[in-house]
C-alpha positions as a LaTeX table, in Angstrom:
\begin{tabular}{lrrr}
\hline
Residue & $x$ (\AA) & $y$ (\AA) & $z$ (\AA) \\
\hline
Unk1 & 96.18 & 2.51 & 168.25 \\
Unk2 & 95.59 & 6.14 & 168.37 \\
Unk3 & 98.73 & 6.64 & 166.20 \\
Unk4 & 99.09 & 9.41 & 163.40 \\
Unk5 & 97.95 & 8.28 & 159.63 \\
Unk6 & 99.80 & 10.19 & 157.06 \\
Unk7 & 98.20 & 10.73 & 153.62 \\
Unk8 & 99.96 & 11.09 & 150.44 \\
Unk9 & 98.90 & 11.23 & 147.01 \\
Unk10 & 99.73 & 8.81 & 144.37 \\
Unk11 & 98.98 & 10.85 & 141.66 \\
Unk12 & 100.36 & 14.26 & 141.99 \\
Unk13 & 99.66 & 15.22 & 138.11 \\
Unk14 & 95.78 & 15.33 & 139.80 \\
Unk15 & 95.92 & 16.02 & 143.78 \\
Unk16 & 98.31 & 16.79 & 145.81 \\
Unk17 & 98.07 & 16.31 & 149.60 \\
Unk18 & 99.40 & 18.54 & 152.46 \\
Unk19 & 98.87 & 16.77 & 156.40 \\
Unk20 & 95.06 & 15.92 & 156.25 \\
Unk21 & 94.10 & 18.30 & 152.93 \\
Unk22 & 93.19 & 17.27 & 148.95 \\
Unk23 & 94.18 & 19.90 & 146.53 \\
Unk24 & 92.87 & 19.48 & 142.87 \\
Unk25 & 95.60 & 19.62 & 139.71 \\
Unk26 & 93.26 & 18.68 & 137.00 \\
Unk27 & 90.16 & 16.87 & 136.10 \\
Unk28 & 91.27 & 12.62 & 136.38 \\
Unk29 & 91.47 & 10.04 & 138.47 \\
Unk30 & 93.04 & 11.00 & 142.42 \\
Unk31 & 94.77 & 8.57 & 144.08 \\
Unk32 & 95.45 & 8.96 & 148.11 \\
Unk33 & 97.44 & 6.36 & 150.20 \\
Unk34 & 96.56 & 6.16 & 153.98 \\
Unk35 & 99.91 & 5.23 & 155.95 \\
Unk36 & 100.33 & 4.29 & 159.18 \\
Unk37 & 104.19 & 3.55 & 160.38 \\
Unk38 & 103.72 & 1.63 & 163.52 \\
Unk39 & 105.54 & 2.59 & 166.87 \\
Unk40 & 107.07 & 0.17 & 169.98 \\
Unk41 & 104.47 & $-1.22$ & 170.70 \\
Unk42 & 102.06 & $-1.19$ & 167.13 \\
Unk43 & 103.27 & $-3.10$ & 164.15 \\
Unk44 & 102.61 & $-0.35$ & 160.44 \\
Unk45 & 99.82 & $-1.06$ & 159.62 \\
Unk46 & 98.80 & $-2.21$ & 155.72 \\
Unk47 & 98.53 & 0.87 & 153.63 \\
Unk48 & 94.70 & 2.01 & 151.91 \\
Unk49 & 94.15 & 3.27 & 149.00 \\
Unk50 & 91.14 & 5.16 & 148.22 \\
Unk51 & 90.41 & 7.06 & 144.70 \\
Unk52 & 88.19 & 8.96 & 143.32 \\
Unk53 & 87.03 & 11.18 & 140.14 \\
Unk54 & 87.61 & 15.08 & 140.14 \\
Unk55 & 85.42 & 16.28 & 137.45 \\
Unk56 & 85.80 & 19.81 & 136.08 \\
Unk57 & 82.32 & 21.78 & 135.61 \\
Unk58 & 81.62 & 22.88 & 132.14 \\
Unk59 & 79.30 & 25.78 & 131.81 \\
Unk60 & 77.68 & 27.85 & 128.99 \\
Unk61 & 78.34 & 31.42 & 129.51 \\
Unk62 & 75.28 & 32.97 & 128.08 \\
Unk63 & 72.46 & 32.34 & 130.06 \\
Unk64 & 69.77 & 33.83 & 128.03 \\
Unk65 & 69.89 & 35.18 & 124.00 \\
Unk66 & 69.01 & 38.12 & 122.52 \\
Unk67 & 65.26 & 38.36 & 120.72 \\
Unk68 & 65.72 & 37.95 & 116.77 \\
Unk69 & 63.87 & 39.51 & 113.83 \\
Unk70 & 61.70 & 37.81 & 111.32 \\
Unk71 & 63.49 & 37.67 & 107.96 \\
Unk72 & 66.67 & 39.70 & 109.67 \\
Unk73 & 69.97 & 37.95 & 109.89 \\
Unk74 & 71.00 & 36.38 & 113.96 \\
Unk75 & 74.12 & 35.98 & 115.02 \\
Unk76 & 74.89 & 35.04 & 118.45 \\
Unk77 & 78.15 & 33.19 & 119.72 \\
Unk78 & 78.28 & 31.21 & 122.89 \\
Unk79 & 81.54 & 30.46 & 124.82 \\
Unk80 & 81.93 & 28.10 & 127.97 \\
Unk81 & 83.99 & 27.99 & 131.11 \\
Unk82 & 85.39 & 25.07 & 133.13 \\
Unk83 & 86.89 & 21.52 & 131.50 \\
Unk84 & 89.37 & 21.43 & 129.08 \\
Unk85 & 90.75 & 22.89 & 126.22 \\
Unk86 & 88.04 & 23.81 & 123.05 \\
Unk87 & 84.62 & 23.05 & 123.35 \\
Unk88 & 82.10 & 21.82 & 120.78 \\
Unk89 & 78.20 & 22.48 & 121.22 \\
Unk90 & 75.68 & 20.81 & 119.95 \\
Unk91 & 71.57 & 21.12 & 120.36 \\
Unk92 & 70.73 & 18.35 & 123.06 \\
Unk93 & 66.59 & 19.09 & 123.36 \\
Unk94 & 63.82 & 21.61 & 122.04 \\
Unk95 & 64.59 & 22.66 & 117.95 \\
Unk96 & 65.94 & 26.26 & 116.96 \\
Unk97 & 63.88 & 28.69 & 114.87 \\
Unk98 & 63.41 & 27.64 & 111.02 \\
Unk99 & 66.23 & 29.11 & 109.05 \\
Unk100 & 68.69 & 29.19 & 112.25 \\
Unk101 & 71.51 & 26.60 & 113.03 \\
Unk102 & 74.31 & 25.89 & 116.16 \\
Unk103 & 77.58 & 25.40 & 114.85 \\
Unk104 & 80.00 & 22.64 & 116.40 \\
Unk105 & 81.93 & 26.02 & 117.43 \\
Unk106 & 78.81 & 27.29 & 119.49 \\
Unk107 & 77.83 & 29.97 & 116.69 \\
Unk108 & 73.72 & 30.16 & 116.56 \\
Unk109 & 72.94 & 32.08 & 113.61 \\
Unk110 & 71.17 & 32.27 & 110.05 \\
Unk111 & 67.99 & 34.05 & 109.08 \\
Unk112 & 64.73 & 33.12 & 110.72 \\
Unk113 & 61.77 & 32.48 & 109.07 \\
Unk114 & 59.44 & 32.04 & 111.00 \\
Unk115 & 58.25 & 34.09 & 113.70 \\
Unk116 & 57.50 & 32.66 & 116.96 \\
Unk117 & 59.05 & 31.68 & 120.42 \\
Unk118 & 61.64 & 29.06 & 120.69 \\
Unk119 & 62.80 & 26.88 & 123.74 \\
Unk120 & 65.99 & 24.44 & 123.37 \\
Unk121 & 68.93 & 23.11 & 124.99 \\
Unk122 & 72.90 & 23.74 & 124.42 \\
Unk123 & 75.24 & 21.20 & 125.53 \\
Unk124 & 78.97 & 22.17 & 125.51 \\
Unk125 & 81.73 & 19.55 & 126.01 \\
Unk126 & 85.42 & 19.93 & 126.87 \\
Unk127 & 88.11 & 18.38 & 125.39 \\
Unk128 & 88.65 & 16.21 & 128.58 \\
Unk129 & 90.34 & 12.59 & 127.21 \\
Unk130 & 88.20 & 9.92 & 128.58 \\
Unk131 & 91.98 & 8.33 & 129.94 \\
Unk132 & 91.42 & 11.41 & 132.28 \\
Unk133 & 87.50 & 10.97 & 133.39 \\
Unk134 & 86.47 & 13.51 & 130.61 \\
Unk135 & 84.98 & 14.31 & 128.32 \\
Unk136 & 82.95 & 16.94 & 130.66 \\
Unk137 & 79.68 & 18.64 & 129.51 \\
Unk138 & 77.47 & 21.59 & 130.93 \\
Unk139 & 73.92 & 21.94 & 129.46 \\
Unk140 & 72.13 & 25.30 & 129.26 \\
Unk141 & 68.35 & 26.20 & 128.83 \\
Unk142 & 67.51 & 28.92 & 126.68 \\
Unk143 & 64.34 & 30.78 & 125.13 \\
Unk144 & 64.60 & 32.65 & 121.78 \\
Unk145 & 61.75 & 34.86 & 120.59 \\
Unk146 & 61.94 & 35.99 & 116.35 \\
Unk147 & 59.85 & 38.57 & 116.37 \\
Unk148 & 57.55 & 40.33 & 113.29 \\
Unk149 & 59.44 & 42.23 & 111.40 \\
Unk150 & 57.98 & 45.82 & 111.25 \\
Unk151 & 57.48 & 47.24 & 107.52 \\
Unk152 & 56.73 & 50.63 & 106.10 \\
Unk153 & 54.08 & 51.89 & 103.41 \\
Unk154 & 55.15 & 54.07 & 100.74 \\
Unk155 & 52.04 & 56.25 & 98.83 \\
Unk156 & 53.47 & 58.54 & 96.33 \\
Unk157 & 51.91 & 62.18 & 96.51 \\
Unk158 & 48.84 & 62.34 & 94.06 \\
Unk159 & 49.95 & 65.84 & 93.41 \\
Unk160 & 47.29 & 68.19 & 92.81 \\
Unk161 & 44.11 & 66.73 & 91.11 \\
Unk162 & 41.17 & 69.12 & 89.20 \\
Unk163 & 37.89 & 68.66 & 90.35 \\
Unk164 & 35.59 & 66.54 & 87.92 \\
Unk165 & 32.01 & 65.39 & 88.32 \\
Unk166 & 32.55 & 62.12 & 88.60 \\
Unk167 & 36.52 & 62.24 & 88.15 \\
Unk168 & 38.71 & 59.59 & 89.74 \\
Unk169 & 42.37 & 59.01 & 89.82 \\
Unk170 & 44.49 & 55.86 & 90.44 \\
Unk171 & 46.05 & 55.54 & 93.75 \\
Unk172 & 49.23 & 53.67 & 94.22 \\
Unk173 & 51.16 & 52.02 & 96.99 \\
Unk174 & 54.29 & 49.90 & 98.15 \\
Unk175 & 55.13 & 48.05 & 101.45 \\
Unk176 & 58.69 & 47.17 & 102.45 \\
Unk177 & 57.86 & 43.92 & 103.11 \\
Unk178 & 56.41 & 43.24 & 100.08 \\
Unk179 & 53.10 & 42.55 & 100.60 \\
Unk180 & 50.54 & 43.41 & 98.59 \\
Unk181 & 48.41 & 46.94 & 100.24 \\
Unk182 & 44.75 & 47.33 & 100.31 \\
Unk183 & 42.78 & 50.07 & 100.74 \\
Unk184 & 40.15 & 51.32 & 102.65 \\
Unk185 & 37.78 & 54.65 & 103.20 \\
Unk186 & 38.39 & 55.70 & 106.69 \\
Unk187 & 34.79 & 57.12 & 108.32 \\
Unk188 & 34.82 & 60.66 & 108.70 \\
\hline
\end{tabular}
């Protein structure tokens, strides 16, 4: 007929509609009738309705982590954008470093024990109700190196030793970390 269609949502909590343009509310279900009202010589034709999901992207924030330290406490927090309300975050491939956990709250941290590099995946996910298409989710890659921890040697000063013939004297050391020190006569 060639005659004007107006559109008009039917769920305005979600979309809206102005002339021939869909603005999004909020993540849900949209809802937009297609009316036409007929003129002289055209009856109205039967309204259409058409929906459709709007989702609301959910991403992780941090895209990459800072490198840890063997033995030395990590804590890193994530936060997400996007969706709904709180998030919760939970490890959805790859395994975290030995001694280091993700809290539901998106809090990596503990004390590594192992050195070594790391690759695993976050998942964080809104607090969408499924009533309104959620819950949403946005995944993010990540690579987390613990590094060696560095240590220092202590060697007491021997102090002033008399020569001997034949004299010796008992050296002694310490390392931070703990492990045991061995010696060695360096070549001249």
């Amino acid at each position: 007929s060639g005659l004007a269609v107006a559109f008009s949502s039917q769920t305005l909590g979600v979309c809206t509609v102005a002339t021939d343009v869909v603005t999004m509310v909020t993540a849900g279900t949209c809802t937009i009738r297609a009316s036409q009202a007929g003129d002289g010589d055209y009856l109205a034709a039967a309204d259409v309705e058409r929906s459709f999901q709007v989702v609301d992207t959910v991403s992780i924030v941090q895209t990459t982590l800072p490198n840890g330290t063997f033995d030395a406490v990590y804590n890193q927090q994530l936060s997400a954008t996007g969706g709904n309300g709180s998030y919760t975050y939970a490890l959805t491939a790859g395994a975290l470093p030995n001694g280091i956990t993700l809290s539901g709250a998106g809090l990596i941290s503990g004390t590594p024990t192992v050195p070594g590099a790391y690759n695993f995946t976050v998942t964080a996910t809104d607090s969408t109700p499924v009533g309104n298409g959620g819950p949403f989710a946005g995944s993010q890659a990540f690579a987390l190196s613990i590094d060696q921890a560095g240590q220092t040697i202590t060697v007491p000063d021997p102090g002033t030793q008399p020569y001997a013939v034949g004299g010796s004297f008992g050296l002694t050391a310490t390392a931070s970390s703990g492990l045991p020190v061995s010696y060695a006569i360096a070549p001249a």
